[in-house]
XYZ file of C-alpha atoms in Angstrom:
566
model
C -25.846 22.717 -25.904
C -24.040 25.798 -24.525
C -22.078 28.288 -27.450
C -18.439 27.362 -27.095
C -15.827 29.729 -25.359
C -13.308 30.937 -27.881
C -9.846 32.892 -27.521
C -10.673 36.582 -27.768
C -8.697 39.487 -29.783
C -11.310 42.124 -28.776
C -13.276 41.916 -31.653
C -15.940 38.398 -31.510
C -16.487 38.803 -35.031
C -12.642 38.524 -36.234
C -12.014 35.438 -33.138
C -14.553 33.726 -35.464
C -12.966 34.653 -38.358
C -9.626 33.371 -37.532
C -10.660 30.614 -35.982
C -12.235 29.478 -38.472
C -9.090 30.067 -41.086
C -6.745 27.990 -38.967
C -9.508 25.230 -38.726
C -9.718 24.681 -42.396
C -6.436 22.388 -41.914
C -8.111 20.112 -40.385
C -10.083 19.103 -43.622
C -13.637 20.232 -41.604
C -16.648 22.729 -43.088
C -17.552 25.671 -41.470
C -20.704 24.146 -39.998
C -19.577 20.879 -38.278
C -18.346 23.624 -35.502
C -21.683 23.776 -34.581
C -22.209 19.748 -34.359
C -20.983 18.701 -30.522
C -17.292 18.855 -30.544
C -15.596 16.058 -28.760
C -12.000 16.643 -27.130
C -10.147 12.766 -26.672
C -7.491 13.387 -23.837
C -4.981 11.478 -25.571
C -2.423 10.477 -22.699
C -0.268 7.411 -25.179
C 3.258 7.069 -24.132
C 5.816 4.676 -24.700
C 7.675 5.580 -21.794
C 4.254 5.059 -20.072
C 3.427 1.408 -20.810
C 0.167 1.469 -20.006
C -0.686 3.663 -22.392
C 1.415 2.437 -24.866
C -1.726 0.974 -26.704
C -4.564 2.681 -26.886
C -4.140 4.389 -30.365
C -6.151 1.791 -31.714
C -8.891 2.680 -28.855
C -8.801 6.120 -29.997
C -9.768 5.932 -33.399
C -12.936 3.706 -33.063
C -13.863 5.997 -30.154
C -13.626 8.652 -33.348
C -16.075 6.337 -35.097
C -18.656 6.584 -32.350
C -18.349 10.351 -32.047
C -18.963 10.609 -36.058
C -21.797 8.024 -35.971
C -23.405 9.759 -33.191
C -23.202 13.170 -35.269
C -20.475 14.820 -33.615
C -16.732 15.742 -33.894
C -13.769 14.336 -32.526
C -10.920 16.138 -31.864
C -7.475 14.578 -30.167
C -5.905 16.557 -27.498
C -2.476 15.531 -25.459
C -2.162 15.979 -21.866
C 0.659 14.667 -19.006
C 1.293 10.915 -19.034
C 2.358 8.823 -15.864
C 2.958 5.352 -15.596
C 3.834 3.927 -11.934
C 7.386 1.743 -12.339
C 8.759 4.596 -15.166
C 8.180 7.881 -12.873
C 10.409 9.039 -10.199
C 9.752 9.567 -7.329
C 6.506 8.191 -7.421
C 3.091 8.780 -9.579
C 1.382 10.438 -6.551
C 3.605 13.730 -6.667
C 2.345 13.956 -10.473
C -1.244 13.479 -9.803
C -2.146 16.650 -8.909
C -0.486 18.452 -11.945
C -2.273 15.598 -14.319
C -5.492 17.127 -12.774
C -4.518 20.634 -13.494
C -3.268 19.855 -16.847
C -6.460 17.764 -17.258
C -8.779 20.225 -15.767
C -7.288 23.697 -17.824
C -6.994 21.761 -20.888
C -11.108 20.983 -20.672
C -12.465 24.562 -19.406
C -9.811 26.769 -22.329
C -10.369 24.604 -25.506
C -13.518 25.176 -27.224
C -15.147 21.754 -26.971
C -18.500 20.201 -25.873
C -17.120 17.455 -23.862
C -14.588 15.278 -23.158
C -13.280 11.547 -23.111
C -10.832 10.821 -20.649
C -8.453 7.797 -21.672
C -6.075 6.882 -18.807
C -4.546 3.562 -17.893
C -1.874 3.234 -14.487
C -3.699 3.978 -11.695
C -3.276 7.569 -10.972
C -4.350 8.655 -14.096
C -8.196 8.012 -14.117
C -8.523 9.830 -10.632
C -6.429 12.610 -11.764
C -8.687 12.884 -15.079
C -11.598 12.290 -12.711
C -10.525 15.197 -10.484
C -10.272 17.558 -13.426
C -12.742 16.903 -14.758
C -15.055 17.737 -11.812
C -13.616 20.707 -11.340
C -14.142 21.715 -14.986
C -17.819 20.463 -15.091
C -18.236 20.166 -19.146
C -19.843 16.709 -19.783
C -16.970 14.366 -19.490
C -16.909 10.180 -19.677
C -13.978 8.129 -18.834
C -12.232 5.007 -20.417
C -9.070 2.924 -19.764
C -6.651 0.870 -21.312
C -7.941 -2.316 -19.728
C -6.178 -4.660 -17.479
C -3.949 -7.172 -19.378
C -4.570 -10.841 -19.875
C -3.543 -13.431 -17.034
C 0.214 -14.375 -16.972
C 1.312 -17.765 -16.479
C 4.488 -19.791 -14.882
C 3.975 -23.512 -14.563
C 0.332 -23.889 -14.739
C -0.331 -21.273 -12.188
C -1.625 -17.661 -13.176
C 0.637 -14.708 -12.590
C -0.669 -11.426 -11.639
C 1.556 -8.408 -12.225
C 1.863 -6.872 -9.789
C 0.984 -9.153 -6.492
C 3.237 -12.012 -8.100
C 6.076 -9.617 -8.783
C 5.973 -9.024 -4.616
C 5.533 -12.826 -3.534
C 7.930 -14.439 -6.113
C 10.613 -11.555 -4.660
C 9.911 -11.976 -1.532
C 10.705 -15.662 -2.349
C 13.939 -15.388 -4.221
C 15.105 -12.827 -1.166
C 14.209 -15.938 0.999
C 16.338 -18.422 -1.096
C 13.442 -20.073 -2.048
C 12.997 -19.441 -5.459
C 16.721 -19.663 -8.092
C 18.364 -16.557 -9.970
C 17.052 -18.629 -13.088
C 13.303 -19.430 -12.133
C 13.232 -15.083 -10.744
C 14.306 -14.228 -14.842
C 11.903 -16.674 -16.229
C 8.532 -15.156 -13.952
C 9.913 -11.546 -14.702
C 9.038 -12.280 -18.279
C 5.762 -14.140 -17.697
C 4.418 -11.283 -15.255
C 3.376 -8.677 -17.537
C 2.433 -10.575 -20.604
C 0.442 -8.060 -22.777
C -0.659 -4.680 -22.932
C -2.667 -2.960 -20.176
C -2.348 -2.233 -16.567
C -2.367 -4.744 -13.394
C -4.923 -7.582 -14.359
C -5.251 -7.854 -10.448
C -7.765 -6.034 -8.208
C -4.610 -3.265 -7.715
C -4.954 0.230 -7.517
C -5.467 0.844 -11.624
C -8.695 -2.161 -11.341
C -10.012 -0.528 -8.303
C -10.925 3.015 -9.875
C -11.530 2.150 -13.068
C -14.425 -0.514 -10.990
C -15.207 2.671 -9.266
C -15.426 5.182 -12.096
C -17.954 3.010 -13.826
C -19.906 2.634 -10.516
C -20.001 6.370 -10.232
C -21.584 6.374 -13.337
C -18.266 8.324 -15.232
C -18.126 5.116 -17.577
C -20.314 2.549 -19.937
C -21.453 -0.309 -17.978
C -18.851 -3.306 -18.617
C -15.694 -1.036 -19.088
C -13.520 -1.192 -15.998
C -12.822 -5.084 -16.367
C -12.829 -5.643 -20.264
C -9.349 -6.818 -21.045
C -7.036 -4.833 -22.566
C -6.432 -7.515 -25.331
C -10.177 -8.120 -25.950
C -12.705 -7.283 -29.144
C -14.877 -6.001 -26.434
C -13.176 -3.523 -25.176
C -12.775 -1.773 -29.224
C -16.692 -2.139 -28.860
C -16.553 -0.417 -25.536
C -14.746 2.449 -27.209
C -16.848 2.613 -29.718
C -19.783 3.111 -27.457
C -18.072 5.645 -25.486
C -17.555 7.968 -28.324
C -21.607 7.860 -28.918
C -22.355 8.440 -25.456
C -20.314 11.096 -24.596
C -22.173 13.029 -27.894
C -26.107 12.174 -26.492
C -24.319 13.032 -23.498
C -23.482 16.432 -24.593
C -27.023 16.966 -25.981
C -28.492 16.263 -22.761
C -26.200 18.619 -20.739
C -25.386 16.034 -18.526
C -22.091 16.896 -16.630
C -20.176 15.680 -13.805
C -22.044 17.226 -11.111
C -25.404 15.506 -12.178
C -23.367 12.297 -12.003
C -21.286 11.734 -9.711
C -23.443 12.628 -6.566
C -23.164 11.792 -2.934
C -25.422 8.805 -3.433
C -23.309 8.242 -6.481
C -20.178 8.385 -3.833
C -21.361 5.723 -1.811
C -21.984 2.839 -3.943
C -18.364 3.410 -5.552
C -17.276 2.876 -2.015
C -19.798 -0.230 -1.704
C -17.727 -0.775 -4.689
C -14.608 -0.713 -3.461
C -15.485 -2.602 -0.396
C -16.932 -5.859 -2.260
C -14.286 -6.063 -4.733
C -11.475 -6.177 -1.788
C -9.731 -3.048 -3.785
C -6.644 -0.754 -3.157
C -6.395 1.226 -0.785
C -5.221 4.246 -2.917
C -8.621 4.505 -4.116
C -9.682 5.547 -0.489
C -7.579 8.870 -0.940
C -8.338 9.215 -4.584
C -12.034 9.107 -4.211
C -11.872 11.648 -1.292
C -10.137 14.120 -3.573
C -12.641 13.448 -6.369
C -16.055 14.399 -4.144
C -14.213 17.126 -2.547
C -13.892 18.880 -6.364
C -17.593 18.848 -6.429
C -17.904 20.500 -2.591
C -18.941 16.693 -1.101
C -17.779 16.514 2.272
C -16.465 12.460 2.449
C -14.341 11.767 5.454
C -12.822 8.517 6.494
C -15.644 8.068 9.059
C -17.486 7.321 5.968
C -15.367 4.716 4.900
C -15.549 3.221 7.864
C -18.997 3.090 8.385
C -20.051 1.420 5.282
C -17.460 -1.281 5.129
C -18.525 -2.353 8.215
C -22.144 -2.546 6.348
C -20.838 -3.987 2.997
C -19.673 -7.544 2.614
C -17.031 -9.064 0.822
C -17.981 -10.212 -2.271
C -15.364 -10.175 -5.293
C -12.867 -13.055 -5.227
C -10.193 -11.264 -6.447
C -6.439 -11.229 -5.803
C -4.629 -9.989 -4.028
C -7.538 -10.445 -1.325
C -8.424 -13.372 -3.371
C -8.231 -15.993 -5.736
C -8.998 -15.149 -9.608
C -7.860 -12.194 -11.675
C -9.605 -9.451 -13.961
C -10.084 -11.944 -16.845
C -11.802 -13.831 -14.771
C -13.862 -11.246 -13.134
C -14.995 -9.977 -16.820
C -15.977 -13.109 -17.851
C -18.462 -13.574 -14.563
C -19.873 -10.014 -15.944
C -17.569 -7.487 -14.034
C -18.920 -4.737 -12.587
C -22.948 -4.828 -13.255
C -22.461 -8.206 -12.198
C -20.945 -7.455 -8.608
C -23.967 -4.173 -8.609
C -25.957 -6.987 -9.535
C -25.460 -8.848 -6.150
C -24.921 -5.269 -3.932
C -28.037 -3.683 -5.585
C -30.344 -4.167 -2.221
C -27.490 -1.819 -0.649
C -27.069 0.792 -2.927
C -28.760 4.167 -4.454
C -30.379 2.167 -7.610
C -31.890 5.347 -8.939
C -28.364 7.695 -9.390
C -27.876 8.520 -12.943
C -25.113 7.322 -15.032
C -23.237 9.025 -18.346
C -25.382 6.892 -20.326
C -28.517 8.323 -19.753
C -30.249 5.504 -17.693
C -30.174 5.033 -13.848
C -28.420 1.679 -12.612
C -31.555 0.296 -11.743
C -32.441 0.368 -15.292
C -29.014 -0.986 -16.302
C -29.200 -3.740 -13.897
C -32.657 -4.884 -14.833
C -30.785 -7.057 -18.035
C -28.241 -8.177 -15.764
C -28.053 -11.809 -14.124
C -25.428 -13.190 -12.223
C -24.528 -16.802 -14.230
C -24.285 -19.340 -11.398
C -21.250 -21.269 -12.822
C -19.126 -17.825 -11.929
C -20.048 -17.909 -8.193
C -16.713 -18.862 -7.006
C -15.587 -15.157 -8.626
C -18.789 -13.482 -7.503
C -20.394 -14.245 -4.353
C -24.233 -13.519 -3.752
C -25.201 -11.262 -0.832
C -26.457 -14.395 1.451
C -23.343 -16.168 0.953
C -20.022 -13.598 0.916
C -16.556 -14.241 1.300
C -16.712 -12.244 4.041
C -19.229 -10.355 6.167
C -17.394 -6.922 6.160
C -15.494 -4.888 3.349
C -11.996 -5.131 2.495
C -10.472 -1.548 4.024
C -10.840 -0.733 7.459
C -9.997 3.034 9.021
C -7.948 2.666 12.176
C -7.735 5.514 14.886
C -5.729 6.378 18.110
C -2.844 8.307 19.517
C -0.885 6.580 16.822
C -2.888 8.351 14.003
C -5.789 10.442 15.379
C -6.879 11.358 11.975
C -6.998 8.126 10.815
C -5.105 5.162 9.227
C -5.570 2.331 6.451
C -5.299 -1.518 6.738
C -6.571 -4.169 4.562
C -7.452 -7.342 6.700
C -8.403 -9.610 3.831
C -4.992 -8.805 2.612
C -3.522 -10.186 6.003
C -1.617 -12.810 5.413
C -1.605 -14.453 9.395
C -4.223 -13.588 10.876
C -3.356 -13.598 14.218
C -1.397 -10.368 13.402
C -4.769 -8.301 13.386
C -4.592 -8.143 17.122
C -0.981 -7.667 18.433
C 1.552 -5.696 20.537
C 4.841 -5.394 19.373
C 7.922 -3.184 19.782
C 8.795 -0.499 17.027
C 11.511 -0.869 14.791
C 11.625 2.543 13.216
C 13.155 4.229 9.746
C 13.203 7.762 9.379
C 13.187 7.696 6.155
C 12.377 5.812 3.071
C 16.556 5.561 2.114
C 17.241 4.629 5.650
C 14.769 1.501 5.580
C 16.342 0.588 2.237
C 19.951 0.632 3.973
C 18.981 -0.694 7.661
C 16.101 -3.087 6.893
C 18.496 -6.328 5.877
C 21.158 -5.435 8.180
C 21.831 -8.933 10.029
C 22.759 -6.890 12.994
C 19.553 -4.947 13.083
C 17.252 -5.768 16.313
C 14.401 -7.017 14.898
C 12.263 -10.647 15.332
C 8.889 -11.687 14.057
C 6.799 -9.582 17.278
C 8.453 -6.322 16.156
C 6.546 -3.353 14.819
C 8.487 -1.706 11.847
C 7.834 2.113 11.579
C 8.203 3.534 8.784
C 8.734 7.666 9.022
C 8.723 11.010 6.465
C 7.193 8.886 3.744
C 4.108 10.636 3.820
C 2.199 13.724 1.171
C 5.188 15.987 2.503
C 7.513 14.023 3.490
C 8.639 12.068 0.883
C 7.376 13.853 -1.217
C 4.490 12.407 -2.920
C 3.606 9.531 -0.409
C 5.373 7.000 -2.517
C 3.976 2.996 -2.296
C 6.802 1.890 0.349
C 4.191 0.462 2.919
C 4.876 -2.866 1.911
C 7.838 -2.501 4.136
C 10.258 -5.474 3.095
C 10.368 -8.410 5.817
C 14.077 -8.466 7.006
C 15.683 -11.001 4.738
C 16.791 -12.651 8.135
C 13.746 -13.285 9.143
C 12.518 -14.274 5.843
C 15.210 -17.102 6.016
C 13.627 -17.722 9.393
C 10.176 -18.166 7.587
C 8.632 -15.562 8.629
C 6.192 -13.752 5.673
C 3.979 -11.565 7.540
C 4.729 -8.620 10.049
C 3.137 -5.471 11.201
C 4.300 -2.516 9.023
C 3.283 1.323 10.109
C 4.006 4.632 7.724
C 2.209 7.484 6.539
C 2.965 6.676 3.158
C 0.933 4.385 0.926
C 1.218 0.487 -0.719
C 0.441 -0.365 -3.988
C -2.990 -2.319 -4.428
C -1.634 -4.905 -5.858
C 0.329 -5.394 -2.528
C -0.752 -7.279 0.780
C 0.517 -8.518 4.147
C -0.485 -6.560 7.846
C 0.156 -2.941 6.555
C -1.146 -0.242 8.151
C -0.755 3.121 5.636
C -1.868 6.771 5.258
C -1.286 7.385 8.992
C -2.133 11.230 9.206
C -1.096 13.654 10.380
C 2.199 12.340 9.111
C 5.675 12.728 10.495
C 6.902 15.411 8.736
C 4.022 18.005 9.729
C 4.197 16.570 13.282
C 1.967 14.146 13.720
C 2.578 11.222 15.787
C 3.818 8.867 14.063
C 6.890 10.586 13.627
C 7.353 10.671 17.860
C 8.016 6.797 18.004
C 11.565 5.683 18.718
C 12.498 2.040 18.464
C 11.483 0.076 21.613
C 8.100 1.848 21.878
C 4.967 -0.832 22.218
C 2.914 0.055 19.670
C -0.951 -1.733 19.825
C -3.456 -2.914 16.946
C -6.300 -4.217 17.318
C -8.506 -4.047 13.617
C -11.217 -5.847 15.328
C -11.586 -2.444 17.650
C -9.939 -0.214 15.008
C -7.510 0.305 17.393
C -3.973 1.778 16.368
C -2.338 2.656 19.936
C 1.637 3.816 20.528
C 1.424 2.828 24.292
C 3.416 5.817 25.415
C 2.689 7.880 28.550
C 1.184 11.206 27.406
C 3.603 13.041 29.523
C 6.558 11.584 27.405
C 5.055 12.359 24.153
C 4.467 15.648 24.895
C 8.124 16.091 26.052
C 9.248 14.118 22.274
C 7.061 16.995 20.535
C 8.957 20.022 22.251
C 11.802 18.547 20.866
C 10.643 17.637 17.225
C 11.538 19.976 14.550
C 10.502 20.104 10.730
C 12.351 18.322 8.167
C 14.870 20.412 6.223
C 15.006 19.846 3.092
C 18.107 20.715 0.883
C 16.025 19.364 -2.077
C 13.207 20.310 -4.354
C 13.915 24.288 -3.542
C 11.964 25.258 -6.713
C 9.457 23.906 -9.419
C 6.326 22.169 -9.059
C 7.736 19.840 -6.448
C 7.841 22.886 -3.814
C 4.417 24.028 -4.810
C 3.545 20.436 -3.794
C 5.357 20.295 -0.574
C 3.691 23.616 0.171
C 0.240 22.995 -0.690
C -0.661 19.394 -0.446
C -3.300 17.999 1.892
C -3.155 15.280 3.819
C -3.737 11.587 3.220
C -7.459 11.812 5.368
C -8.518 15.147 3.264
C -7.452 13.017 -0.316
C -3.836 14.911 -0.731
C -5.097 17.368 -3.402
C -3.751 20.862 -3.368
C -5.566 23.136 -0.905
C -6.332 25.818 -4.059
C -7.822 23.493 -5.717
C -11.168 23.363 -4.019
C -14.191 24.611 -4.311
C -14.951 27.977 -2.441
C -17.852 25.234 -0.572
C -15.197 22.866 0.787
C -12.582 23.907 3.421
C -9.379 22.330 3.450
């Protein structure tokens, strides 16, 4: 175990000496100092709902840190929570990493748990994390238990979409809309669905960052007070092993979270969020990478919004090691995890109970032969784009032509898109514009562009929807997102004008605007910058001014590693 960094006053002896005097409140002796000292990155809020409950988590993760023969110590840092910060979560990731990552390398502690909850925390607290490189080990909230309206589970947040889209179609009463608001979100946690908060905890614990079992563990359950418990003894034999970041989460380790992700039908924020993550530690993952292995990795979670069953559900078929269970002929078996053990040894106890196959498929028999994210290209978005085809909900969508129907902006879609005059039918395109890392700013989850409510009345539910910003994973529909370069550094998306024939084919991973070059070249001459008379100061123009883009993981360019060019 390394000596601990402390805060110097030019003399070492006296920085011990007054350290030590300002400890004494804390009730401790002199010598348990020298036992491994635990940080907890307490992130409870109330504004933050998510994290409105994990107090309790917190002080039996204290017990495992004492029985294991170290010392916990409590430490706040930022809180987000997705529906309570404005604009969006994504502008506030970066500075939960920086908060996360300074907070680790000044205090004088051995290591670190990370406690998050909505979905950009864990990534954030991954991020820093890496970049700090003291043995870390991460833990959420859980996902909450299933909702229910008239015999039918409710997922928060796919049900909030459908039932909306719904009531905006006249189908569903003012009355019945009140009564499913309060069934939606029926306990604490975050999204029991396969959203974006599901997706990385799945793939934290695949990268080895968590205790086997953790990611799917309801919020509401004994187990996951056990969990916590465990976590605060692991993170101390972690600390007397050295084990840190870097020896975890490895480019092996890289792959089978996106295996991971793949199988499990997951968000598509975790694409960008696990790009940022390896590029901390100097890995060089690109979309092609993506790409590659879901066209390798089948489909193998039933889990909404792709599927049928929830998180309680999936934890009950044995979560995570289960699904690793079924993938383990594809993946790097022998990568170690926080605990100590490779996953080959974890998964040697692990069998997949037969009467949960309709949750977990077996390798021989998937849902579907291919992942759930595929990486579009073309003039449209040369550095790549995002769909989710199991999230499709007509298929005959994934191969179309269409005219564009385009908003410049996120505030113009919200005043144009249920105009009864606008010029729009079932075969359009809609474009969305300036929504992206830059534009918005922050990249905000408006890809879920809302159907026309015209069209809704005309029973229509699916369309193709383009932008360069991102959708929530607890989303679906034909949504094509992260289109980079975005609009508002020039990139082409941000050339289409309504009336253009825009192309996709996901079969081909095809995303064509069928524009004569000649033309395009002309629009681009003529395309200036967005001005914006907003967000002059503050962290928000440090954002604007430093953020990458949605292919590179939309971290801040200073934030790398000397080893890994922006």
């Amino acid at each position: 175990m390394e000596k601990k960094k402390q805060t110097s006053y030019g003399d070492a002896g006296f920085s011990r000496f007054i350290k030590m005097a300002f400890q004494r409140h804390l009730g401790h002796e002199e010598e348990d100092f020298d036992k491994p000292v635990i940080g907890i990155c307490n992130t409870f809020s109330e504004v933050n709902r998510c994290h409105s409950h994990i107090k309790p988590m917190i002080e039996v993760m204290k017990q495992g840190v004492l029985m294991a023969g170290g010392i916990p110590l409590e430490f706040p840092t930022t809180s987000i929570g997705e529906m309570f910060t404005s604009p969006t979560t994504m502008l506030y990731r970066n500075l939960v990493a920086m908060d996360t990552e300074e907070m680790i390398a000044a205090q004088p502690i051995d290591g670190v748990i990370l406690i998050g909850g909505c979905d950009k925390m864990l990534p954030a607290q991954l991020m820093g994390a890496a970049s700090a490189n003291k043995p870390a080990i991460a833990f959420t909230g859980g996902p909450m238990a299933n909702g229910e309206y008239k015999g039918k589970s409710l997922g928060a947040c796919s049900d909030c979409r459908h039932f909306w889209q719904e009531y905006k179609a006249g189908t569903v009463s003012e009355e019945e809309i009140q009564e499913i608001n309060s069934r939606l979100a029926p306990t604490a946690g975050h999204c029991m669905v396969m959203g974006s908060a599901s997706t990385i905890a799945a793939c934290a614990e695949v990268l080895g960052m968590m205790v086997p079992g953790a990611a799917a563990a309801p919020a509401t359950e004994n187990e996951r007070l056990r969990l916590a418990r465990e976590t605060g003894k692991t993170i101390v034999t972690a600390v007397k092993r050295g084990l840190r970041p870097s020896d975890i989460m490895t480019e092996k380790a890289f792959s089978n979270a996106i295996r991971t992700l793949l199988a499990v039908g997951g968000s598509t924020n975790a694409v960008i969020h696990l790009l940022a993550i390896a590029k901390r530690l100097g890995i060089g993952l690109t979309l092609d990478r993506f790409e590659t292995l879901s066209r390798e990795t089948p489909f193998l979670a039933n889990l909404r919004p792709a599927g049928d069953y929830q998180m309680e559900d999936f934890y009950r078929a044995g979560g995570v090691p289960a699904l690793l269970k079924e993938l383990q002929p594809l993946l790097y078996d022998e990568e170690m995890t926080i605990t100590g053990q490779t996953w080959k040894q974890i998964l040697e106890r692990i069998k997949v109970d037969e009467v949960y196959r309709p949750i977990i498929k077996s390798l021989d028999e998937p849902l579907h032969k291919e992942g759930g994210i595929a990486v579009l290209k073309g003039n449209l978005a040369p550095n790549g784009a995002i769909i989710k085809p199991k999230a499709v909900r007509d298929s005959r969508l994934l191969s179309h032509r269409g005219k564009a129907v385009v908003f410049s902006s996120i505030e113009e879609m919200e005043k144009r898109v249920n105009d009864p005059e606008l010029e729009v039918d079932e075969n359009s395109v809609l474009i969305l514009q300036n929504a992206g890392p830059v534009g918005a700013p922050g990249m905000p989850e408006a890809g879920m562009i809302p159907i026309p409510e015209k069209l809704l009345k005309q029973g229509v539910r699916d369309m193709v929807r383009i932008s360069d910003c991102r959708m929530s994973g607890t989303a679906f529909g034909t949504v094509v997102l992260h289109a980079a370069p975005e609009a508002a550094v020039g990139g082409p998306i941000g050339l289409v004008r309504n009336g253009d024939w825009i192309e996709l084919n996901v079969e081909k991973r095809q995303l064509i605007l069928d524009v004569a070059e000649e033309e395009l070249e002309a629009r681009r001459k003529q395309w200036r910058p967005p001005v914006y008379d907003d967000y002059r100061r503050g962290y928000t123009k440090l954002y604007r001014e430093h953020v990458l883009q949605a292919d590179e993981g939309c971290d801040f360019d200073f934030l790398l590693p000397p080893n890994e060019k922006a």
